[in-house]
mmCIF file of C-alpha atoms in Angstrom:
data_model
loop_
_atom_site.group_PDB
_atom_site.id
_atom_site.type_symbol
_atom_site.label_atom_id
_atom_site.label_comp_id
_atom_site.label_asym_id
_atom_site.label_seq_id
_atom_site.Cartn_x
_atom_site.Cartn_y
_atom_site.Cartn_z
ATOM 1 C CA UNK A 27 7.678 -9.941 2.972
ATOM 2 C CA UNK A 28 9.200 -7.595 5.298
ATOM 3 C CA UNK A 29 12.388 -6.029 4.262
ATOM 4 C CA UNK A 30 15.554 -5.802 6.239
ATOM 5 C CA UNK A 31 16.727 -2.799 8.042
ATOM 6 C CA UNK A 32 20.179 -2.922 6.922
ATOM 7 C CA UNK A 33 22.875 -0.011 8.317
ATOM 8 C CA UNK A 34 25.899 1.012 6.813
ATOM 9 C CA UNK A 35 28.682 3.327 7.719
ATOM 10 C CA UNK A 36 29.656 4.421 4.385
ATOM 11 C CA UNK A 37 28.803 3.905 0.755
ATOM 12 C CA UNK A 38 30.627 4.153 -2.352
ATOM 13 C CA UNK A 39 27.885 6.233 -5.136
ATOM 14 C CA UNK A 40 28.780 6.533 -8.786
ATOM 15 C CA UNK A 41 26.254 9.159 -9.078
ATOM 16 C CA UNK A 42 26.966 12.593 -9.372
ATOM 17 C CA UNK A 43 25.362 15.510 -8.186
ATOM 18 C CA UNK A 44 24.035 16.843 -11.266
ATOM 19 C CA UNK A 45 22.512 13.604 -12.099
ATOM 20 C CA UNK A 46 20.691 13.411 -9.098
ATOM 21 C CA UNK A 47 18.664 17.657 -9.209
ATOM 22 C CA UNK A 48 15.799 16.911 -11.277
ATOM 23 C CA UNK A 49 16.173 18.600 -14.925
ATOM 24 C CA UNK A 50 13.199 20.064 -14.220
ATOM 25 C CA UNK A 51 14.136 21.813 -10.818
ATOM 26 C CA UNK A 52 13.461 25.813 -10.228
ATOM 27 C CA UNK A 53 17.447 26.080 -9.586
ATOM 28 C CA UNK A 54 18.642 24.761 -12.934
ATOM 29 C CA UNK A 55 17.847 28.028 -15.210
ATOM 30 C CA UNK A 56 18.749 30.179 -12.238
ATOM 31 C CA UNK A 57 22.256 28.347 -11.755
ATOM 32 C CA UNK A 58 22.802 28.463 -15.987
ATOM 33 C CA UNK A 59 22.113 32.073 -15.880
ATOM 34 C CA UNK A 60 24.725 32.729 -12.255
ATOM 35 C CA UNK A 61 27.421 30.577 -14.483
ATOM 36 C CA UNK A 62 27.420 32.816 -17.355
ATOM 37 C CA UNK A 63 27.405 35.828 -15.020
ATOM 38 C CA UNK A 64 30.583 34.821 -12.501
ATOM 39 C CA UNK A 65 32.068 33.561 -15.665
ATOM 40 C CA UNK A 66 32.145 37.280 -17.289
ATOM 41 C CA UNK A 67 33.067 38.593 -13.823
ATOM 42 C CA UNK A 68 36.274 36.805 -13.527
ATOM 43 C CA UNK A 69 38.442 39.080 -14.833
ATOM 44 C CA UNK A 70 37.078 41.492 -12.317
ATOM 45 C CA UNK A 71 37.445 38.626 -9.246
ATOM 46 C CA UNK A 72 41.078 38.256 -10.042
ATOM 47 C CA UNK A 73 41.524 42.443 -9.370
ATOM 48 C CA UNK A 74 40.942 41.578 -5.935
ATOM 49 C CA UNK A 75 43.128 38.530 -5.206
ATOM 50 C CA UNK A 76 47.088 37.966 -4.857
ATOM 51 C CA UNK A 77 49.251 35.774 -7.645
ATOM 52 C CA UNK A 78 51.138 34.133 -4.891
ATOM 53 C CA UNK A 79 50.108 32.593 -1.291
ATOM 54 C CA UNK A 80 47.520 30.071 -0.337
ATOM 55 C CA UNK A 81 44.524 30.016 -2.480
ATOM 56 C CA UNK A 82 41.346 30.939 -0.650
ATOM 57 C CA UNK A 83 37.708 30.131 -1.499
ATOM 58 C CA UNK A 84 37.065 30.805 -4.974
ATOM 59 C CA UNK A 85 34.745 33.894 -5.275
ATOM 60 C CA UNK A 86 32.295 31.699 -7.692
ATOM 61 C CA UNK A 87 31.581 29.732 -5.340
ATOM 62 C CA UNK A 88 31.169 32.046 -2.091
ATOM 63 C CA UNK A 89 28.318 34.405 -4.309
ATOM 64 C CA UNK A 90 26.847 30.989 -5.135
ATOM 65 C CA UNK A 91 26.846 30.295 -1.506
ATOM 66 C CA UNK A 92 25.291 33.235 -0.981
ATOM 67 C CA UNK A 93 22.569 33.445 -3.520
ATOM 68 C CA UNK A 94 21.402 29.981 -1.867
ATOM 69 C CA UNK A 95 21.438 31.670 2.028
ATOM 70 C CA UNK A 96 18.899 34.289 0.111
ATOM 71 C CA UNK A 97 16.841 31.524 -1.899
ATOM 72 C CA UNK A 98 15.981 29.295 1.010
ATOM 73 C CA UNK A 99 16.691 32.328 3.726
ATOM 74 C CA UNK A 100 18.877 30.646 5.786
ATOM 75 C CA UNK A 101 20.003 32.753 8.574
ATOM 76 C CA UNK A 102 23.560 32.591 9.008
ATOM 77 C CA UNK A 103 26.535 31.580 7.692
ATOM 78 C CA UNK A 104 27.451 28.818 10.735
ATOM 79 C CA UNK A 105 23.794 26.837 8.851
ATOM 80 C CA UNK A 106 24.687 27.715 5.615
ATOM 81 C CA UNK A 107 28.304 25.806 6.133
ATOM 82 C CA UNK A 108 26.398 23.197 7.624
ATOM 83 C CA UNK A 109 23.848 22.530 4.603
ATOM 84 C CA UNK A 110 26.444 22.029 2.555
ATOM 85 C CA UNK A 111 27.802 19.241 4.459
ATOM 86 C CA UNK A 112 25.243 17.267 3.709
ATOM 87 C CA UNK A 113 22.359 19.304 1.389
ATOM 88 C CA UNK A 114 23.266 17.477 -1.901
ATOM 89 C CA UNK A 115 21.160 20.368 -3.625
ATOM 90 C CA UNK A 116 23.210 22.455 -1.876
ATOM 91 C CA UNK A 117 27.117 21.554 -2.949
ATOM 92 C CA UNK A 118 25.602 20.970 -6.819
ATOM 93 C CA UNK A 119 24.642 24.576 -6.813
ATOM 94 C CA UNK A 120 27.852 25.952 -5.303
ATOM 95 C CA UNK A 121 29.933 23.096 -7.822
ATOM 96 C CA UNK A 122 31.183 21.189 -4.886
ATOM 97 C CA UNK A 123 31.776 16.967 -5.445
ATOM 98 C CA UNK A 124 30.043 14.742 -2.961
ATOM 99 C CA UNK A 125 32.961 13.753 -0.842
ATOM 100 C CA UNK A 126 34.773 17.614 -0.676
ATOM 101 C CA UNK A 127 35.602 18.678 2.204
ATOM 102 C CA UNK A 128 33.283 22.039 3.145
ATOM 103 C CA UNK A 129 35.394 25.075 4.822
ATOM 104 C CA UNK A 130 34.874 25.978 7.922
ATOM 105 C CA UNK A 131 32.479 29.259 9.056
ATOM 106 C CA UNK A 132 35.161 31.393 9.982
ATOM 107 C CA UNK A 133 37.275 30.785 7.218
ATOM 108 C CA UNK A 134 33.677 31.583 4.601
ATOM 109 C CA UNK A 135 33.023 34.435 6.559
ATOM 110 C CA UNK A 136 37.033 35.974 6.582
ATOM 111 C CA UNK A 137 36.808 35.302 2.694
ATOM 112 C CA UNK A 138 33.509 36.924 2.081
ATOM 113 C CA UNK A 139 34.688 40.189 3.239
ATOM 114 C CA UNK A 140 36.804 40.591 -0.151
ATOM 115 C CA UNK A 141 33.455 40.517 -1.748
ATOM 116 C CA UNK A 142 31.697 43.050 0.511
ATOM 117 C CA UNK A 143 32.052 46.009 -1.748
ATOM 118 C CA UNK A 144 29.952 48.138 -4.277
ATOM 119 C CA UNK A 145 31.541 47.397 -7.298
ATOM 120 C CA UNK A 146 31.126 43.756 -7.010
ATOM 121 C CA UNK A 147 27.137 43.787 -6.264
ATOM 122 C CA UNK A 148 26.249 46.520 -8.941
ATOM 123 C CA UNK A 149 28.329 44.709 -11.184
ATOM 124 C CA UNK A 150 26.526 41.097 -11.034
ATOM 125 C CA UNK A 151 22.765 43.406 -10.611
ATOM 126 C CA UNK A 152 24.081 44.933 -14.030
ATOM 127 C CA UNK A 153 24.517 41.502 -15.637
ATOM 128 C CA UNK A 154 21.513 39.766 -14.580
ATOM 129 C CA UNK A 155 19.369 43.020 -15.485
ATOM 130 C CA UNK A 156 21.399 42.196 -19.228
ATOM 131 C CA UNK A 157 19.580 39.104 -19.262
ATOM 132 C CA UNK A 158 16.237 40.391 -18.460
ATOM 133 C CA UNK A 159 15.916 43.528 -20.864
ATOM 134 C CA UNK A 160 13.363 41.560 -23.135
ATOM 135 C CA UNK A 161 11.164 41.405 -20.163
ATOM 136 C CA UNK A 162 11.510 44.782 -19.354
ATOM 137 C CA UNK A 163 9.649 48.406 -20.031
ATOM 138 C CA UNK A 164 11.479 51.269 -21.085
ATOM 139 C CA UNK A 165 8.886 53.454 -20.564
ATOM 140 C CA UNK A 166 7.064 53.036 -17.232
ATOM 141 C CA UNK A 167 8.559 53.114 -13.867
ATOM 142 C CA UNK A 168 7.552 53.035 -10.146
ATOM 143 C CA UNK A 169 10.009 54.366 -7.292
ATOM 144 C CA UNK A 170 9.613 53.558 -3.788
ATOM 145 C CA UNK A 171 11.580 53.327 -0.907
ATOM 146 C CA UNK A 172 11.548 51.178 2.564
ATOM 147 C CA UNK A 173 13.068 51.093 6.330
ATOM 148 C CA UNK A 174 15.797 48.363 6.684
ATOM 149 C CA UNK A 175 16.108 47.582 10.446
ATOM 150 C CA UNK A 176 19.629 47.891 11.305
ATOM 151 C CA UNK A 177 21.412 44.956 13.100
ATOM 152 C CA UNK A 178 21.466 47.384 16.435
ATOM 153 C CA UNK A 179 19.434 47.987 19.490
ATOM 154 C CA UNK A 180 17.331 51.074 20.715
ATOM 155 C CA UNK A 181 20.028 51.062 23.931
ATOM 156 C CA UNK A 182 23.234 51.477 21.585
ATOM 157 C CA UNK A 183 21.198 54.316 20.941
ATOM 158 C CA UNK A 184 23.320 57.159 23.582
ATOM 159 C CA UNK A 185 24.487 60.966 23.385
ATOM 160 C CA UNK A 186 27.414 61.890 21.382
ATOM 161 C CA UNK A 187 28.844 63.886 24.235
ATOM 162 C CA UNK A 188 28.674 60.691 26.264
ATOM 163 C CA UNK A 189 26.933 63.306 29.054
ATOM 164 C CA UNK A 190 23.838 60.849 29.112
ATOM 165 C CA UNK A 191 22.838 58.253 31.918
ATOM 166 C CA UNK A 192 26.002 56.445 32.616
ATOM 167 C CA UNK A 193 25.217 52.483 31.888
ATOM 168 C CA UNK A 194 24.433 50.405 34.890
ATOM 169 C CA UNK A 195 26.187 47.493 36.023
ATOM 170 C CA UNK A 196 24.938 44.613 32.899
ATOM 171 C CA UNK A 197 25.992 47.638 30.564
ATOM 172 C CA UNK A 198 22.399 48.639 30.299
ATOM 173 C CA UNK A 199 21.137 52.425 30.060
ATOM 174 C CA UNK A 200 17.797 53.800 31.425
ATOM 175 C CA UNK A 201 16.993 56.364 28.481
ATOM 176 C CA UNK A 202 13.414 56.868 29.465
ATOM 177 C CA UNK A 203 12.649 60.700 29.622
ATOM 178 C CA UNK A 204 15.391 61.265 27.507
ATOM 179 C CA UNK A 205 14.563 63.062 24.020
ATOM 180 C CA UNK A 206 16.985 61.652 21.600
ATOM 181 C CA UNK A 207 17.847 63.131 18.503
ATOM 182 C CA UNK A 208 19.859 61.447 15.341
ATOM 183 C CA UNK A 209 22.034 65.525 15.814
ATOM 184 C CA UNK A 210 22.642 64.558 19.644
ATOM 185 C CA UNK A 211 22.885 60.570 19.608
ATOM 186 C CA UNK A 212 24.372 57.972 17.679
ATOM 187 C CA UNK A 213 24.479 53.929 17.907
ATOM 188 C CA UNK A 214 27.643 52.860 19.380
ATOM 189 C CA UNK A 215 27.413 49.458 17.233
ATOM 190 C CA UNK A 216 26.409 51.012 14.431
ATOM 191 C CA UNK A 217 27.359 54.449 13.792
ATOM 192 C CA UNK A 218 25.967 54.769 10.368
ATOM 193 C CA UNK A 219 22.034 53.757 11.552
ATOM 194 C CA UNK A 220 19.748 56.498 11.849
ATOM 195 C CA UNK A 221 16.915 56.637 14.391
ATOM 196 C CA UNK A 222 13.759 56.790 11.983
ATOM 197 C CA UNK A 223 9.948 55.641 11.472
ATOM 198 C CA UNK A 224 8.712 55.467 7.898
ATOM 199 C CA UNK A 225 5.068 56.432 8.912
ATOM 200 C CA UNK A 226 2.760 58.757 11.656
ATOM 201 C CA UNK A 227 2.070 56.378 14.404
ATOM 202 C CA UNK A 228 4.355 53.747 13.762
ATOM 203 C CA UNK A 229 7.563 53.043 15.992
ATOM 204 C CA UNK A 230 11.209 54.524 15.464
ATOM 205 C CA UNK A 231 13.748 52.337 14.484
ATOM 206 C CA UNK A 232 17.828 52.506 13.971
ATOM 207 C CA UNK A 233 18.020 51.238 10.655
ATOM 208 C CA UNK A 234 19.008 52.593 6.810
ATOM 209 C CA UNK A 235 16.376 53.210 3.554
ATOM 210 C CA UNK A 236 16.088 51.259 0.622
ATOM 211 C CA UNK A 237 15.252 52.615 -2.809
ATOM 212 C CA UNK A 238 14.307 50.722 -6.010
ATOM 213 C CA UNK A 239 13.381 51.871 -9.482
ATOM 214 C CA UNK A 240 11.039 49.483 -10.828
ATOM 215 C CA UNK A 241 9.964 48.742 -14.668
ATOM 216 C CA UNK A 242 6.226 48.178 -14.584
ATOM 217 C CA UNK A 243 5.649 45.648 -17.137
ATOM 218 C CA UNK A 244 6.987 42.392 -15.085
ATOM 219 C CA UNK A 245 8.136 43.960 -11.707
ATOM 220 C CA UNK A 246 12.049 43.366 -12.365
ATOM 221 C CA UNK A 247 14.258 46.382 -10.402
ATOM 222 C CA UNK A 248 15.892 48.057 -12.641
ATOM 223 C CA UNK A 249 18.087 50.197 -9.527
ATOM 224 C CA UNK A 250 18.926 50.006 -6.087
ATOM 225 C CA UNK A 251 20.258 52.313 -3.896
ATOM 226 C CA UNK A 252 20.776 52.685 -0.240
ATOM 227 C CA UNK A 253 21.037 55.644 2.219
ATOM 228 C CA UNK A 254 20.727 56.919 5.475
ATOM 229 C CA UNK A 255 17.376 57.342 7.228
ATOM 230 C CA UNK A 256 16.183 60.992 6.507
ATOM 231 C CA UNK A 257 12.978 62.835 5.670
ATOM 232 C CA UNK A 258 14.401 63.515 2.056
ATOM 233 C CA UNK A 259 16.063 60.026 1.157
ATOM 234 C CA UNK A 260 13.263 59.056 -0.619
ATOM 235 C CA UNK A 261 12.943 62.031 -3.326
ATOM 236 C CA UNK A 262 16.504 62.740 -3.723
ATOM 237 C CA UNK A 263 17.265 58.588 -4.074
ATOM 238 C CA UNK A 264 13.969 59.201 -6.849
ATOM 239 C CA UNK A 265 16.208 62.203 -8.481
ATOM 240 C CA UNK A 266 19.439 60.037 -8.678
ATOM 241 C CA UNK A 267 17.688 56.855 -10.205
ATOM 242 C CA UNK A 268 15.090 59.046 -12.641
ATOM 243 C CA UNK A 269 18.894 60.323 -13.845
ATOM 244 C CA UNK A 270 19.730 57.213 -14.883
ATOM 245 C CA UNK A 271 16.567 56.326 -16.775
ATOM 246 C CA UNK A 272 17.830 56.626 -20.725
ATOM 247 C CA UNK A 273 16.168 59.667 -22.538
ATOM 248 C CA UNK A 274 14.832 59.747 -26.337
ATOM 249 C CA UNK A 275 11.357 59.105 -24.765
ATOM 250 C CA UNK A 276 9.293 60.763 -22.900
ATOM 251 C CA UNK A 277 8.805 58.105 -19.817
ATOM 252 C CA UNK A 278 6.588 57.953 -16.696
ATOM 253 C CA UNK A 279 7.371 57.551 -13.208
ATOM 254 C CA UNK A 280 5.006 56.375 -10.558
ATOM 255 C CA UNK A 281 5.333 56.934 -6.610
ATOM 256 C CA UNK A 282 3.250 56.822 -3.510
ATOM 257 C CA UNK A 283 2.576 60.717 -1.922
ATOM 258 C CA UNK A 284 5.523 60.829 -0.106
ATOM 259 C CA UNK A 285 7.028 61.509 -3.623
ATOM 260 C CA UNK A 286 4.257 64.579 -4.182
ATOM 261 C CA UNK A 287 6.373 67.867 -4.186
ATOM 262 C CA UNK A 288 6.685 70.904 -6.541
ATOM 263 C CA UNK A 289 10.184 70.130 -6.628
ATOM 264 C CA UNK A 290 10.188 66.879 -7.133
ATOM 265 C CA UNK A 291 7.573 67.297 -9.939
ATOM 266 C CA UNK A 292 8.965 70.126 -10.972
ATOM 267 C CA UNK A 293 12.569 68.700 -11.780
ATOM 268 C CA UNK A 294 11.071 65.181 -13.115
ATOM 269 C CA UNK A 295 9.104 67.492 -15.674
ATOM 270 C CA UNK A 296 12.242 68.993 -16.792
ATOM 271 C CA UNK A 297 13.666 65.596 -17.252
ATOM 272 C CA UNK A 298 11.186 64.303 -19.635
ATOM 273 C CA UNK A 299 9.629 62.551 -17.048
ATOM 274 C CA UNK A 300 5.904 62.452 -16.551
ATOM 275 C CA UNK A 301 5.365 62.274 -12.330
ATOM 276 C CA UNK A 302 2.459 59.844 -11.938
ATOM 277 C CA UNK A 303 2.801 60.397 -7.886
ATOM 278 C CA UNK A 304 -0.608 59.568 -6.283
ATOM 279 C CA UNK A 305 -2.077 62.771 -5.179
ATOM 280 C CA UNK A 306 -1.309 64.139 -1.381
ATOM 281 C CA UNK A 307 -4.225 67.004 -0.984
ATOM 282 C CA UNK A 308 -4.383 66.499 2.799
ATOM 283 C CA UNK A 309 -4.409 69.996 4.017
ATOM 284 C CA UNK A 310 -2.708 71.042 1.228
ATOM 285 C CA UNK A 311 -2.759 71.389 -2.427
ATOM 286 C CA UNK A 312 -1.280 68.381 -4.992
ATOM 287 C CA UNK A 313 1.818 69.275 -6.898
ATOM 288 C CA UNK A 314 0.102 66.636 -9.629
ATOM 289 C CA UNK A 315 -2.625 68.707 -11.595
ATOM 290 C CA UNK A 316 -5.449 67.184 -13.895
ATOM 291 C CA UNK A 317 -3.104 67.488 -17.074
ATOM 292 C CA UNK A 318 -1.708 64.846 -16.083
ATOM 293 C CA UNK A 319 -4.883 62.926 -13.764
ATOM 294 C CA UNK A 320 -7.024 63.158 -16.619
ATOM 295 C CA UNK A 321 -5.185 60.149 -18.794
ATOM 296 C CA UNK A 322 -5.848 56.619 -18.620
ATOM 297 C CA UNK A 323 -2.059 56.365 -18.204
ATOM 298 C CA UNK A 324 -2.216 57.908 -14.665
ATOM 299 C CA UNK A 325 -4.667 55.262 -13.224
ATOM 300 C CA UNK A 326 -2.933 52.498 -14.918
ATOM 301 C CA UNK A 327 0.561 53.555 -13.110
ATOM 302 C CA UNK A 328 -1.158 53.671 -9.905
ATOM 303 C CA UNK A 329 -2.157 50.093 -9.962
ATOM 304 C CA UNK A 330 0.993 49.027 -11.062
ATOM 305 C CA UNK A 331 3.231 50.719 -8.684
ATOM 306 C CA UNK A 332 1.744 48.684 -5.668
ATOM 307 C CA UNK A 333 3.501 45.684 -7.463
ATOM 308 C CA UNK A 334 7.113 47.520 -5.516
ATOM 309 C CA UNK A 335 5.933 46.320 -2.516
ATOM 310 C CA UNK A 336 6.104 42.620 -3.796
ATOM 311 C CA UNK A 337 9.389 43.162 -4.207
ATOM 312 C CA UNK A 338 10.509 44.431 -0.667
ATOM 313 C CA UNK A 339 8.314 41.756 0.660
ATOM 314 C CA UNK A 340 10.585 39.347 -1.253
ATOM 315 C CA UNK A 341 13.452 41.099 0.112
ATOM 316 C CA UNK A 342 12.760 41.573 3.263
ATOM 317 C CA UNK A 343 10.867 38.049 4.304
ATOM 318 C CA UNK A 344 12.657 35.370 1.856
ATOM 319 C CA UNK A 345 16.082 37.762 1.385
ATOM 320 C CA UNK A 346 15.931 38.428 5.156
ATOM 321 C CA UNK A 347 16.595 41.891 4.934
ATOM 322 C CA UNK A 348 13.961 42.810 7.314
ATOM 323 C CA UNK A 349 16.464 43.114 10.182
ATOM 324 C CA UNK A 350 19.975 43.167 8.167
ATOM 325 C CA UNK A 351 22.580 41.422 10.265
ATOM 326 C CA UNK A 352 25.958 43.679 8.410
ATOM 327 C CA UNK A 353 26.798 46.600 9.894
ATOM 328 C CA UNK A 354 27.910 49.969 8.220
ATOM 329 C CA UNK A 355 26.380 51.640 5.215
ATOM 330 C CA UNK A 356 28.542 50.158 2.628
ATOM 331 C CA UNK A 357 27.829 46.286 3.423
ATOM 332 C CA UNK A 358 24.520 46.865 3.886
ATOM 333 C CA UNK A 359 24.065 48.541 0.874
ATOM 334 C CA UNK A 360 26.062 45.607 -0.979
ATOM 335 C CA UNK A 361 23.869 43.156 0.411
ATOM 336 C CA UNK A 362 20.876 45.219 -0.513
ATOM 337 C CA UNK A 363 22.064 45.060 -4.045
ATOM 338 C CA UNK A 364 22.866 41.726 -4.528
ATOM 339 C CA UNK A 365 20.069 40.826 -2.544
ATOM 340 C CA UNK A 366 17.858 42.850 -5.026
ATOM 341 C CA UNK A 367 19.794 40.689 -8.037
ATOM 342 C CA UNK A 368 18.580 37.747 -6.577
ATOM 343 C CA UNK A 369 14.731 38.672 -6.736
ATOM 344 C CA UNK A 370 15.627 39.721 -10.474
ATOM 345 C CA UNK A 371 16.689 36.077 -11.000
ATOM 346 C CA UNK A 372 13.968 34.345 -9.508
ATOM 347 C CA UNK A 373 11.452 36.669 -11.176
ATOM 348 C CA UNK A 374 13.275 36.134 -14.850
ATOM 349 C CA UNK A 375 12.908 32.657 -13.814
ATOM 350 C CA UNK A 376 9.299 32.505 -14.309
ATOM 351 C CA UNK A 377 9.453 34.997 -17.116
ATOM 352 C CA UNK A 378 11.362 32.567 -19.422
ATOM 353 C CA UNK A 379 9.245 29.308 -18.285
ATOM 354 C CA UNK A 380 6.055 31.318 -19.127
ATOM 355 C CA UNK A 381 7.625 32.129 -22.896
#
C-alpha cells in the first residue's frame, strides 16, 4: 500500500541534537577534545571582552564555528551562517538548540575579529599539541615551508612612487614591459604580500610563506610560523623553530635542499641538531658530508620528511588555505595557526581510534 505524502509546516521534536549525531561519528572525539580546550581558555577569552554592555557571540562558539568552516571547507562565512540554520550536525557541534535563532553574517564576522590575534591561535595549537604528546617524537623532525597565495591580484601589484602606468578607465593597469620588483612595488590591497615563486619555472605570486616543524613518528606539527615571501624565510623560520626544539638529546632535523647551507648546517650542528637536509650538489658542493649520509638514520629521515607535504595538502585543499581570503600578515598568520591546530585534531583523531 502506497503511503501518503503528507506536508507539514512545522513540527514539534523531543529529540535533541546530541541524540540524533551517531556515537560513533568522526566529530564526537574531536568536539570532546575542543570542549576541554575552550574550557581552559576561558580565563584568557574573558581578557578580551567588557563586564558591562550587550553580550556578543560567545568566543566558544565562534572557534567552534570555525573549526567546522575548516573540517568541511566551507568557503565563507555568509554559507557557514547558513549551515547552521538548518545543518543539525552543524548547531550540535557549535552547542546551539534546534529552534535558536543563528546570528547574522555581519554580526559573526564583526565578532570574529576579537579573535583574530596571535595569542589566541598559538594558545589553542599549544593545547591540542598537550593532548597529542603520547603520539609524538622527541627526537626526529622535518621542516618545510610553502607559498600561501595572498587574497590579492597581480594588478594591485603597482610602483611605490605611484610613477607607473596611470590605471585606465575600469581601474585597470597595463603593467606589461614593466619589471617589478617587491623594493619598487607593493599591493595596494595587501601591503604585507610579497611578489614570490617557490620554484625555477614556476609562476610569481603575491602571497606569504608557511613554515611547520614536524615530529616524524605520526606527522602531527609541532610549530607554525608565518612570514613574508623571501629567499631566506625558509632557513631562518628553520633556525627559530630548531630553537624551540627541547635539548638533553641530541635530535635530528630533516629538510628538502633548499635547507642545504654551511650556515644553516653549521648553526644546527652547534645546536645539537643533526641536519638530515637532502643533499643539493648541483654545481656545487653539499654542506651535508658522509658522516652524517653514511647512517641508516639519514635515509630513514628522508622518507619521512615527504610526509610535510600531507600536511600542507590538508591545509591548503580541505583548510582552504591555498588562496587565503584575510588580509595582512597577522590574520593570516592566525589563521595559519589555528588552521594548522585543526589538522593536529583530525590527525590525533585517528591516532586514539587506532590505540
Amino acid at each position: 500500500m502506497r503511503g501518503d505524502d503528507n506536508q507539514q509546516e512545522g513540527i514539534f521534536s523531543y529529540i535533541s541534537p546530541e541524540k540524533r549525531v551517531p556515537a560513533d561519528h568522526p566529530l564526537r572525539p574531536i568536539r570532546k577534545m575542543v570542549d576541554e580546550i575552550l574550557k581552559e581558555m576561558s580565563p584568557q577569552f574573558a581578557k578580551l571582552y567588557s563586564d558591562v554592555g550587550r553580550p556578543s557571540i560567545a568566543p566558544e562558539r565562534l572557534l567552534r564555528s570555525l573549526l567546522l568552516q575548516i573540517f568541511y571547507s566551507v568557503r565563507s562565512e555568509r554559507m557557514l551562517i547558513e549551515q547552521l540554520q538548518y545543518n543539525l550536525l552543524f548547531r550540535w557541534f557549535v552547542g546551539m538548540e534546534m529552534d535558536e535563532v543563528v546570528w547574522n553574517h555581519a554580526v559573526f564576522s564583526k565578532n570574529r575579529e576579537r579573535l583574530l590575534n596571535e595569542e589566541i591561535a598559538e594558545g589553542f595549537f599549544q593545547r591540542v599539541l598537550e593532548r597529542a604528546k603520547p603520539h609524538m617524537s622527541d627526537e626526529h623532525f622535518t621542516v618545510d615551508g610553502t607559498l600561501i597565495e595572498a587574497w590579492a591580484s597581480q594588478k594591485s601589484f603597482r610602483r611605490k612612487d605611484s610613477k607607473g602606468n596611470p590605471p585606465g578607465a575600469g581601474g585597470e593597469v597595463d603593467f606589461h614591459g614593466e619589471k617589478r620588483k617587491n623594493q619598487t612595488h607593493e599591493s595596494t590591497t595587501d601591503p604585507d604580500a610579497r611578489l614570490f615563486k617557490k620554484s625555477k619555472g614556476s609562476e610569481a605570486k603575491l602571497g606569504y610563506l608557511g613554515h611547520v616543524l614536524m615530529e616524524n613518528r605520526n606527522g602531527l606539527l609541532v610549530q607554525t610560523f608565518l612570514t613574508e615571501a623571501n629567499g631566506r624565510a625558509e632557513r631562518d623560520a628553520a633556525m627559530l623553530m630548531a630553537e624551540t626544539i627541547p635539548g638533553g638529546k641530541r635530535v635530528t632535523l630533516a629538510g628538502d635542499k633548499n635547507y642545504d647551507t654551511r650556515e644553516l648546517v653549521r648553526e644546527l650542528r652547534g645546536m645539537n641538531i643533526t641536519p638530515h637536509v637532502a643533499q643539493n650538489d648541483t654545481n656545487r658542493k653539499s654542506a651535508v658530508d658522509e658522516r652524517t649520509t653514511r647512517h641508516t638514520g639519514y635515509e630513514i629521515s628522508q622518507r619521512k620528511r615527504k610526509r610535510v607535504e600531507q600536511s600542507f595538502g590538508w591545509m591548503k585543499m580541505v583548510g582552504m588555505l591555498k588562496k587565503v581570503k584575510l588580509r595582512g600578515i597577522d590574520k593570516v598568520g592566525w589563521l595559519f595557526t589555528f588552521t594548522g591546530a585543526a589538522y593536529n585534531l583530525c590527525r590525533l583523531r585517528n591516532l586514539m581510534a587506532r590505540a
